[in-house]
Short mmCIF file of C-alpha atoms and ligand atoms in Angstrom, two decimals:
data_model
loop_
_atom_site.label_atom_id
_atom_site.label_comp_id
_atom_site.label_asym_id
_atom_site.label_seq_id
_atom_site.Cartn_x
_atom_site.Cartn_y
_atom_site.Cartn_z
CA MET A 2 1.51 10.84 -20.12
CA SER A 3 -0.78 9.07 -22.55
CA ASP A 4 -4.25 9.34 -23.98
CA LEU A 5 -6.78 6.58 -23.51
CA LEU A 6 -10.51 6.09 -23.76
CA ILE A 7 -12.04 3.42 -21.54
CA LYS A 8 -15.50 2.39 -22.70
CA GLY A 9 -18.43 0.87 -20.90
CA ALA A 10 -17.06 0.35 -17.40
CA ARG A 11 -18.81 0.23 -14.04
CA ILE A 12 -17.01 3.19 -12.49
CA VAL A 13 -16.59 3.04 -8.72
CA ASP A 14 -14.61 5.31 -6.40
CA ALA A 15 -14.88 6.34 -2.76
CA GLY A 16 -17.70 8.76 -3.53
CA ARG A 17 -19.89 7.33 -6.28
CA GLU A 18 -20.78 4.54 -8.69
CA MET A 19 -21.88 4.97 -12.29
CA ALA A 20 -21.80 3.21 -15.64
CA GLY A 21 -19.82 5.04 -18.29
CA ASP A 22 -16.66 6.02 -20.10
CA VAL A 23 -13.46 7.71 -19.00
CA LEU A 24 -11.24 9.78 -21.26
CA ILE A 25 -7.63 10.36 -20.24
CA ALA A 26 -5.66 13.02 -22.10
CA GLY A 27 -1.99 13.68 -21.43
CA GLY A 28 -2.13 11.41 -18.40
CA ILE A 29 -4.97 13.33 -16.72
CA ILE A 30 -8.64 12.36 -16.54
CA GLU A 31 -10.34 14.76 -18.92
CA GLU A 32 -13.89 13.48 -18.90
CA VAL A 33 -16.06 11.01 -17.03
CA SER A 34 -19.54 10.54 -18.43
CA GLU A 35 -22.14 8.03 -19.53
CA GLU A 36 -21.07 8.10 -23.16
CA ILE A 37 -17.97 9.64 -24.72
CA PRO A 38 -17.73 9.42 -28.53
CA PRO A 39 -14.26 8.07 -29.42
CA PRO A 40 -12.00 10.93 -30.50
CA LYS A 41 -9.77 10.15 -33.51
CA GLY A 42 -6.39 8.60 -32.89
CA ILE A 43 -6.91 7.80 -29.21
CA PRO A 44 -6.44 4.18 -28.09
CA LEU A 45 -9.62 2.56 -26.86
CA LEU A 46 -9.92 0.04 -24.08
CA PRO A 47 -13.26 -1.80 -24.05
CA ALA A 48 -14.21 -2.47 -20.44
CA GLY A 49 -17.71 -3.93 -20.61
CA GLY A 50 -18.68 -5.77 -17.44
CA LYS A 51 -15.59 -4.64 -15.54
CA PHE A 52 -15.25 -2.38 -12.52
CA LEU A 53 -13.11 0.69 -13.07
CA LEU A 54 -11.55 2.02 -9.88
CA PRO A 55 -8.81 4.52 -9.11
CA ALA A 56 -5.50 2.63 -9.08
CA PHE A 57 -4.35 1.47 -5.65
CA VAL A 58 -1.76 3.23 -3.50
CA ASP A 59 0.38 1.12 -1.18
CA LEU A 60 1.72 2.93 1.86
CA HIS A 61 3.79 0.01 3.04
CA ALA A 62 5.91 -2.27 0.85
CA HIS A 63 9.35 -3.85 0.95
CA PHE A 64 11.11 -4.15 -2.42
CA ARG A 65 14.38 -5.31 -0.77
CA ASP A 66 16.69 -3.23 -2.97
CA PRO A 67 19.49 -2.52 -2.05
CA GLY A 68 20.63 -5.59 -0.20
CA PHE A 69 18.34 -8.53 -0.82
CA PRO A 70 17.80 -8.91 -4.58
CA GLN A 71 17.22 -12.63 -4.13
CA LYS A 72 13.97 -11.75 -2.28
CA GLU A 73 12.82 -8.90 -4.55
CA ASP A 74 14.23 -5.98 -6.48
CA LEU A 75 12.81 -2.75 -7.80
CA LEU A 76 11.94 -4.32 -11.14
CA SER A 77 10.20 -7.44 -9.82
CA GLY A 78 8.53 -5.38 -7.11
CA SER A 79 7.28 -2.83 -9.64
CA ARG A 80 5.87 -5.61 -11.82
CA ALA A 81 4.19 -7.20 -8.83
CA ALA A 82 2.67 -3.83 -7.91
CA ALA A 83 1.33 -3.32 -11.44
CA HIS A 84 -0.12 -6.84 -11.36
CA GLY A 85 -1.77 -6.03 -8.04
CA GLY A 86 -3.40 -2.86 -9.40
CA PHE A 87 -1.01 -0.46 -7.60
CA THR A 88 0.56 2.50 -9.41
CA VAL A 89 2.02 4.17 -6.31
CA VAL A 90 4.10 2.39 -3.69
CA SER A 91 5.82 3.69 -0.59
CA LEU A 92 8.87 1.65 0.33
CA MET A 93 10.07 0.96 3.84
CA PRO A 94 13.69 1.68 4.79
CA ASN A 95 14.82 -1.75 6.06
CA THR A 96 17.07 -2.47 3.08
CA ASP A 97 20.84 -3.10 3.34
CA PRO A 98 22.14 -0.47 3.65
CA PRO A 99 18.95 0.94 5.13
CA CYS A 100 17.40 4.07 3.70
CA ASP A 101 18.94 6.31 6.36
CA SER A 102 20.91 8.65 4.08
CA PRO A 103 20.31 10.75 0.96
CA GLU A 104 22.69 8.47 -0.99
CA VAL A 105 20.55 5.36 -0.47
CA ALA A 106 17.35 7.32 -1.09
CA ARG A 107 18.73 8.67 -4.38
CA TYR A 108 19.86 5.18 -5.46
CA ILE A 109 16.35 3.77 -4.98
CA LEU A 110 14.51 6.70 -6.54
CA ASP A 111 16.83 6.87 -9.57
CA LYS A 112 16.53 3.16 -10.22
CA ALA A 113 12.76 3.19 -9.81
CA ARG A 114 12.51 6.13 -12.19
CA ARG A 115 14.58 4.31 -14.82
CA ILE A 116 12.30 1.27 -14.52
CA GLY A 117 9.40 3.70 -14.79
CA LEU A 118 6.62 1.22 -14.18
CA VAL A 119 5.08 2.52 -10.95
CA GLU A 120 5.63 5.65 -8.89
CA VAL A 121 7.94 4.97 -5.97
CA HIS A 122 7.94 7.03 -2.77
CA LEU A 123 10.16 6.50 0.24
CA VAL A 124 9.91 6.24 3.97
CA GLY A 125 13.24 7.11 5.59
CA ALA A 126 14.68 5.55 8.72
CA ILE A 127 14.21 7.27 12.09
CA THR A 128 17.48 5.97 13.53
CA ARG A 129 20.83 5.29 11.92
CA GLY A 130 21.07 1.70 10.71
CA LEU A 131 17.60 1.13 12.24
CA ARG A 132 19.49 0.42 15.44
CA GLY A 133 17.31 2.56 17.68
CA GLU A 134 20.33 4.44 19.08
CA GLU A 135 20.70 7.80 17.33
CA LEU A 136 18.53 9.78 14.95
CA VAL A 137 19.32 9.98 11.26
CA ASP A 138 20.02 13.40 9.77
CA MET A 139 16.30 13.98 9.23
CA GLU A 140 16.88 17.33 7.58
CA ALA A 141 19.17 15.81 4.94
CA LEU A 142 16.78 12.93 4.28
CA ALA A 143 13.61 15.04 4.26
CA PRO A 144 13.66 16.04 0.56
CA TYR A 145 13.50 12.36 -0.44
CA VAL A 146 10.92 10.93 1.96
CA TRP A 147 7.34 11.61 2.98
CA ALA A 148 7.66 9.89 6.36
CA PHE A 149 10.10 8.41 8.85
CA SER A 150 9.91 4.89 10.26
CA ASP A 151 12.11 2.20 11.79
CA ASP A 152 9.69 -0.37 10.34
CA GLY A 153 10.55 -3.83 11.58
CA HIS A 154 11.46 -2.39 14.97
CA GLY A 155 9.59 -0.29 17.46
CA VAL A 156 11.55 2.78 18.60
CA GLU A 157 11.55 1.82 22.27
CA ASP A 158 13.57 4.82 23.46
CA HIS A 159 11.02 7.50 24.41
CA ARG A 160 13.55 10.32 24.14
CA LEU A 161 14.46 9.37 20.56
CA MET A 162 10.82 9.17 19.45
CA TRP A 163 10.11 12.51 21.10
CA GLU A 164 13.06 14.17 19.32
CA ALA A 165 12.12 12.54 16.01
CA ALA A 166 8.54 13.81 16.31
CA LYS A 167 9.66 17.36 17.08
CA ARG A 168 11.93 17.40 14.03
CA ALA A 169 9.31 15.78 11.81
CA ARG A 170 6.89 18.51 12.83
CA GLU A 171 9.41 21.20 11.83
CA LEU A 172 10.09 19.44 8.52
CA GLY A 173 6.41 18.86 7.76
CA LYS A 174 6.91 15.08 7.61
CA THR A 175 4.98 12.17 9.10
CA ILE A 176 6.19 9.76 11.78
CA TYR A 177 5.21 6.22 10.78
CA PRO A 178 5.73 3.97 13.82
CA HIS A 179 6.01 0.20 13.76
CA PRO A 180 4.20 -0.14 17.09
CA GLU A 181 5.92 -3.00 18.81
CA PHE A 182 7.47 -3.29 22.25
CA ARG A 183 9.28 -6.57 22.71
CA GLY A 184 9.69 -8.63 25.81
CA LEU A 185 6.17 -8.36 27.22
CA PRO A 186 4.15 -11.54 27.85
CA SER A 187 1.36 -10.14 25.65
CA ARG A 188 2.24 -9.02 22.12
CA GLU A 189 -1.04 -7.10 21.87
CA LEU A 190 -0.14 -5.14 24.99
CA GLY A 191 3.21 -4.25 23.40
CA GLU A 192 1.39 -2.83 20.36
CA GLU A 193 -1.13 -0.96 22.51
CA LEU A 194 1.50 0.58 24.79
CA MET A 195 3.53 1.83 21.85
CA VAL A 196 0.45 3.27 20.14
CA ALA A 197 -0.56 4.96 23.41
CA ARG A 198 2.90 6.44 23.88
CA ASP A 199 3.11 7.65 20.29
CA LEU A 200 -0.34 9.21 20.45
CA TRP A 201 0.76 11.12 23.50
CA ILE A 202 3.94 12.26 21.72
CA CYS A 203 1.70 13.22 18.79
CA ARG A 204 -0.46 15.30 21.15
CA ARG A 205 2.52 16.95 22.82
CA THR A 206 4.44 17.77 19.63
CA GLY A 207 1.67 18.25 17.07
CA ALA A 208 3.61 16.02 14.65
CA ARG A 209 1.59 13.94 12.20
CA PHE A 210 1.59 10.22 13.00
CA HIS A 211 0.54 7.30 10.81
CA MET A 212 0.44 3.97 12.64
CA ALA A 213 1.70 0.94 10.70
CA HIS A 214 -0.17 -2.38 10.55
CA ILE A 215 -2.58 -2.07 13.48
CA SER A 216 -3.53 -5.62 14.41
CA SER A 217 -4.79 -5.33 17.97
CA PRO A 218 -8.37 -4.07 18.43
CA GLY A 219 -7.16 -2.24 21.54
CA ALA A 220 -4.70 -0.23 19.45
CA ALA A 221 -7.50 0.67 17.02
CA GLU A 222 -9.58 1.82 20.00
CA LEU A 223 -6.75 4.12 21.12
CA VAL A 224 -6.50 5.62 17.63
CA ALA A 225 -10.27 6.21 17.68
CA LEU A 226 -9.96 8.11 20.97
CA ALA A 227 -7.12 10.21 19.54
CA LYS A 228 -9.22 11.03 16.49
CA GLU A 229 -12.02 12.21 18.76
CA LYS A 230 -9.46 14.60 20.25
CA ARG A 231 -8.64 15.67 16.68
CA LEU A 232 -5.01 14.63 16.86
CA PRO A 233 -3.25 14.47 13.49
CA VAL A 234 -3.20 10.67 13.42
CA THR A 235 -4.12 8.01 10.88
CA CYS A 236 -3.65 4.25 10.83
CA GLU A 237 -3.53 1.33 8.47
CA ALA A 238 -4.31 -2.39 8.62
CA THR A 239 -3.08 -5.11 6.28
CA PRO A 240 -5.20 -7.44 4.14
CA HIS A 241 -3.95 -10.44 6.11
CA HIS A 242 -4.83 -8.94 9.49
CA LEU A 243 -8.30 -8.01 8.23
CA CYS A 244 -9.09 -11.19 6.33
CA LEU A 245 -7.25 -14.12 7.88
CA SER A 246 -7.45 -15.69 11.29
CA ARG A 247 -4.87 -17.77 13.09
CA GLU A 248 -7.32 -20.67 13.06
CA GLU A 249 -7.27 -20.93 9.25
CA ALA A 250 -3.94 -19.46 8.16
CA ASP A 251 -0.93 -20.37 10.22
CA HIS A 252 1.84 -18.30 8.66
CA PRO A 253 4.62 -16.36 10.38
CA VAL A 254 4.25 -12.61 9.97
CA ASN A 255 4.94 -9.61 12.19
CA PRO A 256 2.57 -8.65 13.79
CA PRO A 257 1.20 -12.22 13.87
CA ILE A 258 -2.15 -13.13 12.35
CA SER A 259 -4.78 -12.73 15.09
CA THR A 260 -7.49 -14.94 16.50
CA ARG A 261 -10.91 -14.92 14.77
CA GLU A 262 -12.31 -12.85 17.63
CA ALA A 263 -9.61 -10.17 17.28
CA VAL A 264 -10.00 -10.12 13.48
CA ASP A 265 -13.74 -9.52 13.84
CA ALA A 266 -13.06 -6.65 16.24
CA LEU A 267 -10.51 -5.11 13.85
CA VAL A 268 -12.97 -5.39 10.95
CA LYS A 269 -15.55 -3.66 13.13
CA GLY A 270 -13.04 -0.80 13.49
CA LEU A 271 -12.69 -0.76 9.71
CA VAL A 272 -16.45 -0.58 9.22
CA GLU A 273 -16.66 2.24 11.77
CA GLY A 274 -14.07 4.24 9.85
CA ILE A 275 -11.23 4.10 12.40
CA ILE A 276 -8.86 2.55 9.87
CA ASP A 277 -7.86 5.04 7.19
CA ALA A 278 -6.08 2.78 4.73
CA VAL A 279 -5.26 -0.80 3.87
CA ALA A 280 -1.53 -1.24 3.30
CA THR A 281 -0.08 -4.51 2.10
CA ASP A 282 3.17 -4.75 4.11
CA HIS A 283 4.35 -6.68 1.03
CA ALA A 284 7.29 -8.63 2.47
CA PRO A 285 8.73 -11.05 -0.10
CA HIS A 286 11.16 -13.78 0.95
CA THR A 287 12.92 -16.71 -0.75
CA ASP A 288 11.87 -20.33 -0.30
CA ALA A 289 14.92 -20.84 1.90
CA ASP A 290 13.81 -17.96 4.14
CA VAL A 291 10.35 -19.49 4.35
CA ALA A 292 11.83 -22.85 5.34
CA ALA A 293 13.77 -21.03 8.06
CA GLY A 294 10.54 -19.45 9.34
CA VAL A 295 11.35 -15.83 8.40
CA PRO A 296 8.15 -13.84 8.95
CA GLY A 297 6.40 -11.98 6.14
CA ILE A 298 3.82 -12.27 3.37
CA SER A 299 4.28 -11.45 -0.29
CA GLY A 300 0.98 -9.62 -0.46
CA ILE A 301 0.85 -6.85 -3.04
CA GLU A 302 -0.64 -9.12 -5.74
CA THR A 303 -3.21 -10.87 -3.57
CA ALA A 304 -4.35 -7.76 -1.66
CA PHE A 305 -7.30 -6.86 -3.86
CA PRO A 306 -8.62 -10.39 -4.49
CA LEU A 307 -8.34 -11.25 -0.79
CA LEU A 308 -10.10 -8.08 0.38
CA TYR A 309 -12.71 -8.36 -2.35
CA THR A 310 -13.48 -11.98 -1.54
CA ARG A 311 -13.45 -11.69 2.22
CA LEU A 312 -14.91 -8.22 2.81
CA VAL A 313 -16.88 -7.13 -0.27
CA LYS A 314 -18.38 -10.44 -1.45
CA THR A 315 -19.48 -11.15 2.12
CA GLY A 316 -21.25 -7.78 2.31
CA THR A 317 -19.07 -6.53 5.17
CA ILE A 318 -18.05 -3.40 3.26
CA GLY A 319 -18.99 -2.03 -0.16
CA LEU A 320 -16.66 -1.61 -3.10
CA ARG A 321 -16.73 2.16 -2.56
CA THR A 322 -15.36 1.71 0.94
CA LEU A 323 -12.68 -0.66 -0.33
CA SER A 324 -11.75 1.94 -2.94
CA ARG A 325 -11.39 4.56 -0.21
CA LEU A 326 -9.13 2.26 1.78
CA LEU A 327 -6.91 1.29 -1.17
CA SER A 328 -6.77 4.59 -3.06
CA LEU A 329 -8.13 7.85 -1.67
CA GLY A 330 -7.22 7.12 1.97
CA PRO A 331 -3.55 6.24 1.37
CA ALA A 332 -3.12 9.02 -1.22
CA ARG A 333 -4.30 11.56 1.35
CA ILE A 334 -2.05 10.14 4.04
CA MET A 335 0.94 10.54 1.70
CA GLY A 336 -0.18 14.04 0.77
CA LEU A 337 -0.64 13.18 -2.91
CA ARG A 338 -3.02 15.56 -4.61
CA LYS A 339 -5.51 14.73 -7.37
CA ARG A 340 -5.27 11.01 -6.76
CA GLY A 341 -7.57 8.30 -5.57
CA LEU A 342 -10.80 9.28 -7.36
CA VAL A 343 -12.10 8.80 -10.90
CA ARG A 344 -12.80 12.50 -11.46
CA GLU A 345 -11.98 15.11 -14.03
CA GLY A 346 -8.62 16.71 -13.33
CA PHE A 347 -7.36 13.73 -11.35
CA VAL A 348 -4.29 11.72 -12.38
CA GLY A 349 -5.21 9.04 -14.93
CA ASP A 350 -4.15 6.14 -12.69
CA LEU A 351 -6.88 3.53 -12.87
CA VAL A 352 -7.47 -0.16 -12.41
CA LEU A 353 -9.97 -2.48 -14.06
CA VAL A 354 -11.08 -5.49 -12.07
CA THR A 355 -13.42 -8.38 -12.76
CA GLU A 356 -15.54 -10.74 -10.67
CA GLU A 357 -13.55 -13.64 -12.07
CA GLU A 358 -12.15 -16.36 -9.83
CA LEU A 359 -8.43 -16.99 -9.67
CA GLU A 360 -6.27 -19.61 -8.02
CA VAL A 361 -3.23 -18.45 -6.09
CA THR A 362 -0.31 -20.56 -7.31
CA GLY A 363 3.44 -19.91 -7.51
CA ASP A 364 2.96 -18.92 -11.17
CA PHE A 365 0.44 -16.26 -10.18
CA PHE A 366 3.20 -14.04 -8.76
CA PHE A 367 5.34 -11.51 -10.59
CA SER A 368 7.06 -10.98 -7.23
CA LYS A 369 10.09 -13.13 -6.47
CA GLY A 370 8.43 -13.87 -3.13
CA LYS A 371 5.84 -16.60 -3.14
CA ASN A 372 5.61 -16.67 0.63
CA THR A 373 1.93 -16.59 1.40
CA PRO A 374 -0.59 -18.66 3.32
CA LEU A 375 -2.90 -18.30 0.30
CA LEU A 376 -1.21 -20.84 -2.00
CA GLY A 377 -3.92 -23.09 -3.39
CA TRP A 378 -6.69 -20.65 -2.37
CA ARG A 379 -9.35 -19.61 -4.85
CA LEU A 380 -10.30 -15.95 -4.68
CA ARG A 381 -12.61 -13.64 -6.59
CA GLY A 382 -11.68 -10.19 -7.89
CA ARG A 383 -9.04 -10.32 -10.57
CA VAL A 384 -7.05 -7.26 -11.58
CA TRP A 385 -7.48 -7.18 -15.35
CA ALA A 386 -5.70 -3.94 -16.26
CA THR A 387 -3.61 -1.30 -14.51
CA ILE A 388 -3.28 2.13 -16.06
CA ARG A 389 -0.72 4.74 -15.07
CA GLU A 390 -1.16 8.25 -16.40
CA GLY A 391 -3.23 6.90 -19.26
CA GLU A 392 -0.76 4.17 -20.18
CA VAL A 393 -1.66 0.51 -19.75
CA ILE A 394 1.16 -1.00 -17.67
CA TYR A 395 -0.54 -4.32 -16.94
CA LEU A 396 -3.15 -6.13 -19.00
CA ASP A 397 -4.61 -9.59 -18.55
CA GLY A 398 -1.54 -11.45 -17.35
CA LYS A 399 0.99 -9.34 -19.18
CA VAL A 400 3.13 -6.55 -17.80
CA LYS A 401 4.64 -3.70 -19.78
CA GLY A 402 8.34 -4.07 -20.53
CA ARG A 403 8.37 -7.80 -19.94
CA ASP A 404 5.50 -9.10 -22.03
CA PHE A 405 4.77 -6.09 -24.18
CA ASP A 406 6.64 -2.90 -24.98
CA ASP A 407 3.93 -0.99 -26.69
CA HIS A 408 0.37 -1.02 -25.42
CA ARG A 409 -0.94 -0.51 -28.95
CA GLN A 410 -0.17 -4.18 -29.53
CA VAL A 411 -2.97 -5.15 -27.21
CA ILE A 412 -5.40 -2.25 -27.40
CA ARG A 413 -7.55 -1.25 -30.29
CA GLY A 414 -6.70 1.85 -32.24
CA GLY A 415 -4.17 4.55 -31.40
ZN1 ZN B 505 6.32 -3.09 10.46
#
């Protein structure tokens, strides 16, 4: 809960663009205007020539703790998030043990709170042990999670998904399907059938559904039809499914990277407003895992530069639209209030980005996972500073707690 004055930025959010200053007091945005005279004793961050956006919100990340600290842990994941411009992350339950009980949920939330770098929210498992056999005690888990998902596995049992949706509706929680049905000759058809089934369960139960990592244009089309019917459904796509094609980036990930033609169709869905949020599906793995072909992309740090380079610099979408997809859209899906815009009264979570070019190398990552098809790529759109509740948690290559303990070391005044 800090005070900060940001001077001379190009302010962009989902609704407007303007040049000006932003004053954060007690962690909340107090004023946004063309010129704010510096109040005494408040740290000042000069931001000339930089874009100031609301900080990003990631609906879909894997920080691997408990169970796989060699891949990532809550500390390295939090640092990677801060480096990527994210101040809010929602973690998937496929840890070991999985997040299918209040005990595991409390362990993660307590640890994340002690680290205190970014705000961590949880998605709980739908089925015990993510085995797809029996439902978790959703009532017991509900106070700790905003949604339920068996991410990594589609819930293929219709009866289980139906029961889960009915309970989620009663508990006021969201069902967050990983839409995959294995064993069909066409993977796209598996995604489409699961989305179709879940939309019908959504219609029958009235439960809120948010579809994970839509990669098939057919699945996006189904979501569009459901939205026309005003069903309570939203969906996300990942940076890699929106920006990379199989022809140029051959990297194992689930769902797989699509053909150029399918990517273009998915981007069309994005432009038309069918896709409500971009979520990273940050899935860090060790070098040994990569050598063994384990699918996943460590993506939370490259998300903004990749989207900026491939979608904004090419003129496909504007920066305002990208801001909606990375901040306001996901915040709304999670039910977070007063987040995702640079407006008075909103939480002082902001990110400053520059046009600068960067090269993706192993050293670029704060994440333990360097598994990405982007190694050696040059991208534009560097995250320069990440601010959480008025406090600078990442600045120009340095992250709070690791490289600096007190932001006054690097910022004028205060
Ligand atoms: Zn998934």
